[in-house]
CSV table of C-alpha atoms in Angstrom, one decimal:
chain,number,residue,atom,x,y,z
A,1,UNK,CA,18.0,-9.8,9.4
A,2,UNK,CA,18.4,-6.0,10.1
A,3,UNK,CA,19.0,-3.9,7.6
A,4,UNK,CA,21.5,-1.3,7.0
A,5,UNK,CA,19.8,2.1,6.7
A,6,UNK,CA,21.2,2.4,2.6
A,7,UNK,CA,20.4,-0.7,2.1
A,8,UNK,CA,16.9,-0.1,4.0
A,9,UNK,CA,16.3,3.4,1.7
A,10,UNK,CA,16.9,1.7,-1.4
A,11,UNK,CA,15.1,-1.3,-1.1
A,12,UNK,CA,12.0,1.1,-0.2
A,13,UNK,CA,12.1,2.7,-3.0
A,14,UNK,CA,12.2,-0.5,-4.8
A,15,UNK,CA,8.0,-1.0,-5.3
A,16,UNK,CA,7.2,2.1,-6.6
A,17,UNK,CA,10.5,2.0,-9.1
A,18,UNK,CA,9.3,-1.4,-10.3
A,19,UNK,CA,5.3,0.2,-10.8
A,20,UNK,CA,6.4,2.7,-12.8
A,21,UNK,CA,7.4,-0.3,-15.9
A,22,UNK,CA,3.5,-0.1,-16.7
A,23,UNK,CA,4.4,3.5,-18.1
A,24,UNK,CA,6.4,2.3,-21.5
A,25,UNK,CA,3.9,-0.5,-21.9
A,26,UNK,CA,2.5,-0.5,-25.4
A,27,UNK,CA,-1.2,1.5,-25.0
A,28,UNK,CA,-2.7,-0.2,-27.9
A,29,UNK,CA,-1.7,-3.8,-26.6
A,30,UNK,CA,-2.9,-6.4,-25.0
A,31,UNK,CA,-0.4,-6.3,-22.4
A,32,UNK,CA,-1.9,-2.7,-21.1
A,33,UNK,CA,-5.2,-4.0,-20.6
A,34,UNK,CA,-3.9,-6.9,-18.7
A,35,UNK,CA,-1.8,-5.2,-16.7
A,36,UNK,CA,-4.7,-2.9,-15.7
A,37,UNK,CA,-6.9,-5.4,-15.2
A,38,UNK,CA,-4.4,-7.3,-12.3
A,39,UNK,CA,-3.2,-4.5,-11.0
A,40,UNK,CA,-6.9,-3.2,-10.0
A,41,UNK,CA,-7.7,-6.5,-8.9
A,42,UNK,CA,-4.9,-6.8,-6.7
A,43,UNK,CA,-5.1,-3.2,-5.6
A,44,UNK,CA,-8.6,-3.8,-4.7
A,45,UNK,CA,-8.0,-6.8,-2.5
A,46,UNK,CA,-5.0,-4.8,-0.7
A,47,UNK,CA,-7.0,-1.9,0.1
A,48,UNK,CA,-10.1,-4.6,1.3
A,49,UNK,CA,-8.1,-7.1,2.9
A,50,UNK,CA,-4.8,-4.8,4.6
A,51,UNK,CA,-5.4,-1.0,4.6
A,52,UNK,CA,-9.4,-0.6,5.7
A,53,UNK,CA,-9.3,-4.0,8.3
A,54,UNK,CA,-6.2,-2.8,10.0
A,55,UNK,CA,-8.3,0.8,10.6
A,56,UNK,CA,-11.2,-0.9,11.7
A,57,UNK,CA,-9.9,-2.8,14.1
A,58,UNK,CA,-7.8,-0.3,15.9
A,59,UNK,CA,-10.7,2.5,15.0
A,60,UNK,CA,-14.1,0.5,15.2
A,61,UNK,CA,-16.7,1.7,13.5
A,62,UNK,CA,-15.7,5.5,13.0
A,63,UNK,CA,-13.0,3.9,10.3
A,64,UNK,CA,-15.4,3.2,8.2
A,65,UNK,CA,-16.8,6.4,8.1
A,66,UNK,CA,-14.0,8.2,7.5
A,67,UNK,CA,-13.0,6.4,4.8
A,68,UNK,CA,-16.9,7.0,3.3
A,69,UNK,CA,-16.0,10.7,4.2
A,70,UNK,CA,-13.0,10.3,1.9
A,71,UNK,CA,-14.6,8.9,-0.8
A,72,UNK,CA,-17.4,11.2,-1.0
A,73,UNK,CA,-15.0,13.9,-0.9
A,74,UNK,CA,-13.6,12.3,-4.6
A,75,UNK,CA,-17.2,12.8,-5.8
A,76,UNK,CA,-18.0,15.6,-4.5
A,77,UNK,CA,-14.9,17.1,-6.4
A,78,UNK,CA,-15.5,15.4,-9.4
A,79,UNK,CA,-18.9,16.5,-9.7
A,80,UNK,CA,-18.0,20.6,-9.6
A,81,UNK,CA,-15.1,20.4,-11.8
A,82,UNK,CA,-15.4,21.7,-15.1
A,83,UNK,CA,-12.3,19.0,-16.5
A,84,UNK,CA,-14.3,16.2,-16.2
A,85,UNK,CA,-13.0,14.6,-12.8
A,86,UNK,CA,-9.8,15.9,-12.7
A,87,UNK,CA,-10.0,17.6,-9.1
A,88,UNK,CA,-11.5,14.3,-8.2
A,89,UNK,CA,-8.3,12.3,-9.7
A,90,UNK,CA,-5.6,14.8,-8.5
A,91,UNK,CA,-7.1,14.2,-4.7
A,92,UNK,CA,-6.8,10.4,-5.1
A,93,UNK,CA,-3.2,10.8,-6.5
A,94,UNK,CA,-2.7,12.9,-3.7
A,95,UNK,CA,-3.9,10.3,-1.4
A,96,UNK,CA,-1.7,7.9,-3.2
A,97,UNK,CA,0.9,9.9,-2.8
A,98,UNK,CA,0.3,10.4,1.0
A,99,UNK,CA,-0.2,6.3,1.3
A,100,UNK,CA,3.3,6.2,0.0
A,101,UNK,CA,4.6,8.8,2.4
A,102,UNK,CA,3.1,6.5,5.3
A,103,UNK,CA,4.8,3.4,3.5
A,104,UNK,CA,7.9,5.0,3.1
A,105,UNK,CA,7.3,5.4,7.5
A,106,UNK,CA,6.3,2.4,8.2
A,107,UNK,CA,9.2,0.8,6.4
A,108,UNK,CA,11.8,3.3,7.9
A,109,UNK,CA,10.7,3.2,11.3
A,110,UNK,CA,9.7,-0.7,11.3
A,111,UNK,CA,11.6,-2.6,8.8
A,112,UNK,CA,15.2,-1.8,9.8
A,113,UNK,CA,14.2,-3.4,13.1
A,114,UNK,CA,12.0,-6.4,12.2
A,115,UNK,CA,14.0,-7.1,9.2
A,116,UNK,CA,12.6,-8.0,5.9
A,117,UNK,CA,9.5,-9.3,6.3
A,118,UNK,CA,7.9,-6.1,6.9
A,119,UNK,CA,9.6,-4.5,4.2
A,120,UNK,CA,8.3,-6.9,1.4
A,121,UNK,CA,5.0,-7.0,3.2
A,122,UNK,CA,4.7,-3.5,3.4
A,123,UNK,CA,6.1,-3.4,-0.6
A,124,UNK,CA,3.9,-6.1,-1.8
A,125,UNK,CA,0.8,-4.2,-1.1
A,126,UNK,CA,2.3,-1.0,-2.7
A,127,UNK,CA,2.9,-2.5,-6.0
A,128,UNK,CA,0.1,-2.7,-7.2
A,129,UNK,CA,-1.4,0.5,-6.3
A,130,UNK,CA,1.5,2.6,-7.3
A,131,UNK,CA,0.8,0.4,-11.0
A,132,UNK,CA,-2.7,1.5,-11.0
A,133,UNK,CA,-2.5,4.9,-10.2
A,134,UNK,CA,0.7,5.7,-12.6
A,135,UNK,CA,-1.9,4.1,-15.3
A,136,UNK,CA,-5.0,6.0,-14.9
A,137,UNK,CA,-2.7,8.9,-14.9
A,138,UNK,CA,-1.1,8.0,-18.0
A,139,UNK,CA,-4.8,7.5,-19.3
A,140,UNK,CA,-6.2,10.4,-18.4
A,141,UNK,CA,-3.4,13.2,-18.2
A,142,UNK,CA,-0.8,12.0,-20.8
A,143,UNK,CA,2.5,10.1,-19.9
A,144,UNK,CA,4.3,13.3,-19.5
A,145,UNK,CA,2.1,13.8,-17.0
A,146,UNK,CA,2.4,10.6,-15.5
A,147,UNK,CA,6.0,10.6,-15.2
A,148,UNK,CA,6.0,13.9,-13.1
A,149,UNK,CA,2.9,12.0,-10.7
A,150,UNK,CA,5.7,8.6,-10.8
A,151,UNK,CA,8.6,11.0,-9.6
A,152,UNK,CA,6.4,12.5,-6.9
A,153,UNK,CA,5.5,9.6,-5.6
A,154,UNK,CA,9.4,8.4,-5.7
A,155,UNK,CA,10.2,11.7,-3.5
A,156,UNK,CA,7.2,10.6,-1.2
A,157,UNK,CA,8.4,7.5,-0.5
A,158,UNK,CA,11.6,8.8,0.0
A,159,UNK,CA,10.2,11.5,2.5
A,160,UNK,CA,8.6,8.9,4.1
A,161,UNK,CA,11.6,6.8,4.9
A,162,UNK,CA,13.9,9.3,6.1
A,163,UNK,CA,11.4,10.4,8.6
A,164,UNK,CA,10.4,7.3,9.6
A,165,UNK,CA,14.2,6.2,10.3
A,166,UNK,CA,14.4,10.0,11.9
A,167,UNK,CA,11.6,9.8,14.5
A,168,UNK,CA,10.8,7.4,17.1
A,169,UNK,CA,8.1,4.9,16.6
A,170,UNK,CA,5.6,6.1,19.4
A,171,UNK,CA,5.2,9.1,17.9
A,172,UNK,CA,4.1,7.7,14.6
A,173,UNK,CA,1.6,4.8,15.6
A,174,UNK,CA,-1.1,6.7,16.9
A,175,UNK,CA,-1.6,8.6,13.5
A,176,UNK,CA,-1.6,5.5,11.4
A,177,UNK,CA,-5.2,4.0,11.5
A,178,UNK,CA,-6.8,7.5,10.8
A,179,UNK,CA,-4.5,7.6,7.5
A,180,UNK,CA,-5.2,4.6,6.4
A,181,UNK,CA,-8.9,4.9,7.0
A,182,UNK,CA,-8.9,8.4,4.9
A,183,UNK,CA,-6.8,6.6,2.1
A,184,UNK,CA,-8.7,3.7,1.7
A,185,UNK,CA,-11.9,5.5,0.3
A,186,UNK,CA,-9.5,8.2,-1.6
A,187,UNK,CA,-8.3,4.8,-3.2
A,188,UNK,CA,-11.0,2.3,-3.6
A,189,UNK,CA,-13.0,5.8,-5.0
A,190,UNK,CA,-10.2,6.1,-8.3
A,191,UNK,CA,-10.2,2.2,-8.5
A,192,UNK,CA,-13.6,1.6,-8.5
A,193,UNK,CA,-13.9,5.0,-11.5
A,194,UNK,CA,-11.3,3.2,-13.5
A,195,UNK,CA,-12.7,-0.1,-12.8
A,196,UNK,CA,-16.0,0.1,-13.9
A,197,UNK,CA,-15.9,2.1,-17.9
A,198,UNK,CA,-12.9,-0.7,-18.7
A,199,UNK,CA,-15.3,-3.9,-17.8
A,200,UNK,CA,-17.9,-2.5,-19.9
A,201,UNK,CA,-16.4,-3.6,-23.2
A,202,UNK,CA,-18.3,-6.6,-23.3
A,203,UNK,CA,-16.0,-8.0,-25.9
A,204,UNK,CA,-12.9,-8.1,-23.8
A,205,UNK,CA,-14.9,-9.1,-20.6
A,206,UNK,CA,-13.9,-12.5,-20.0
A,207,UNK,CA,-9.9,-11.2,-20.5
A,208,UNK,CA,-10.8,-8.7,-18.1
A,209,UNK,CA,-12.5,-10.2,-15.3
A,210,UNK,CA,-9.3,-13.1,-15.8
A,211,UNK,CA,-6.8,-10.2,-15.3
A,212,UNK,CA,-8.8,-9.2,-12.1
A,213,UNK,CA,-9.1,-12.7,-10.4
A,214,UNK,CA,-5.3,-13.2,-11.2
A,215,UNK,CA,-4.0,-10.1,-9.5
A,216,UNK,CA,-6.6,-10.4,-6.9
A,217,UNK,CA,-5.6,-13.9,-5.9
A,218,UNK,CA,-2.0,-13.4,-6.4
A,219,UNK,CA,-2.4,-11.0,-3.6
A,220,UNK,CA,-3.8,-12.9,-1.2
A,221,UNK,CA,-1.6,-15.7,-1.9
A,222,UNK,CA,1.5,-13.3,-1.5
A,223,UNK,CA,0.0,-12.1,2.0
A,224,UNK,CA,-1.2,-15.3,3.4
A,225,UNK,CA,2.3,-15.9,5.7
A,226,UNK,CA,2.6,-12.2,6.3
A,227,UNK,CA,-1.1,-12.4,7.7
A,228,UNK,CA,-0.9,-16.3,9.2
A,229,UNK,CA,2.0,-13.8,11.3
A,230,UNK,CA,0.3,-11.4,12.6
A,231,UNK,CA,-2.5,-13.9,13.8
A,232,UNK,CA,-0.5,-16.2,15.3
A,233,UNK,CA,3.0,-14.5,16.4
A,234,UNK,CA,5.6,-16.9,17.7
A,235,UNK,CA,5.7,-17.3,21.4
A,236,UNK,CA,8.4,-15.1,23.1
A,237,UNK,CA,11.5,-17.1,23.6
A,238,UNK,CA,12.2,-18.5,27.6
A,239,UNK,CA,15.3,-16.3,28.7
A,240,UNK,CA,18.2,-18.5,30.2
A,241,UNK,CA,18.4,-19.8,33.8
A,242,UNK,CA,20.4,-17.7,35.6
A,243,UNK,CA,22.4,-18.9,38.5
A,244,UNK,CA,20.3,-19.2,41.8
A,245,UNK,CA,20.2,-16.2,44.0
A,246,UNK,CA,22.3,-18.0,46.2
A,247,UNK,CA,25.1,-18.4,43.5
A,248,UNK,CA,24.6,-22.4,43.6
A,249,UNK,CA,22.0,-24.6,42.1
A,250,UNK,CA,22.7,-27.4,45.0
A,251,UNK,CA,21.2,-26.8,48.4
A,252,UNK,CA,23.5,-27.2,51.5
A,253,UNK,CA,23.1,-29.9,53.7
């Protein structure tokens, strides 16, 4: 099915609308925590299982060290800023809001094309990480705040489509491995800082670690055909006999 470029624009845009629902959940509820909780576990798997394998294997080695670069960078900030991390957090939302700039690409370059498989595969994984980062930001910079990092990353994604439906695809592809590379430790770096104060409540441990396993494995569940795909694409179609090159299938006698 190929979509129409409105209908392509919209549906993009469609993830990251739906993430930023975790931003008018009750704070002092249970359904916060949860929501945290499956969110970084399915975050997690996404950047483990989708964004730093598909560097590697176009990359090799050197993806992995660029995405150590980028997470050392995090620290590195984190350590020299006065407000407690918050250089260290505004470079991860940056890189979140650069992973949804490539997403916003990917789909508008790819997905009016190939049709909607790409888009929800390419949404699926955005979910959650868009969820995630709109949280910690409410957390840690107010919901105010939040809101104006939840726009941004609209306008992103936004960006993102129109220049992937703009510019031609071979122009693009070469660039993608080396993004996703530096995202993937900007990311795993603010889901691994959120991750590990929240599972120190011992007391809501086991709800935790359920939350994590649940959006973790609802992941991978979710990705399974887009992946079983990729592996194992269809074989390309025989084209039709054409007529014999001298215009008669029967020989003369």
């Amino acid at each position: 099915m190929r979509l129409s470029p409105p209908l392509l624009a919209l549906a993009g845009l469609v993830p990251t609308l739906l993430a930023g629902s975790v931003l008018w959940l009750d704070r002092s509820g249970p359904w916060l925590l949860a929501a945290r909780s499956a969110a970084i576990g399915a975050a997690l798997v996404v950047v483990g299982v989708e964004l730093l394998p598909h560097a590697v294997g176009s990359l090799g080695p050197i993806a992995l060290g660029v995405a150590l670069g980028g997470a050392l960078a995090v620290a590195a900030l984190e350590r020299r800023s006065a407000s407690h991390g918050g250089a260290g957090l505004g470079l991860s939302l940056a890189g979140l809001g650069l992973h949804q700039g490539l997403d916003g690409l990917q789909i508008g370059a790819l997905a009016g094309p190939l049709g909607l498989p790409v888009l929800l595969a390419i949404g699926l994984h955005a979910l959650p990480l868009v969820a995630v980062g709109l949280m910690i930001s409410a957390r840690h910079l107010g919901r105010p705040a939040a809101l104006l990092v939840w726009s941004g990353l609209l306008l992103s994604t936004a960006a993102g489509l129109a220049v992937g439906m703009a510019i031609p695809t071979a122009k693009i592809t070469p660039w993608v491995p080396w993004l996703q590379a530096a995202m993937s430790g900007l990311l795993l770096h603010m889901l691994l800082h959120d991750l590990v104060p929240t599972i120190q409540a011992r007391s809501l441990r086991p709800a935790i670690l359920g939350g994590l396993l649940l959006g973790a494995a609802s992941v991978l569940v979710l990705l399974h055909p887009h992946r079983h795909e990729q592996r194992h694409p269809p074989p390309p179609s025989s084209p039709p006999a054409g007529p014999s090159p001298g215009g008669s299938s029967e020989t003369a006698t």
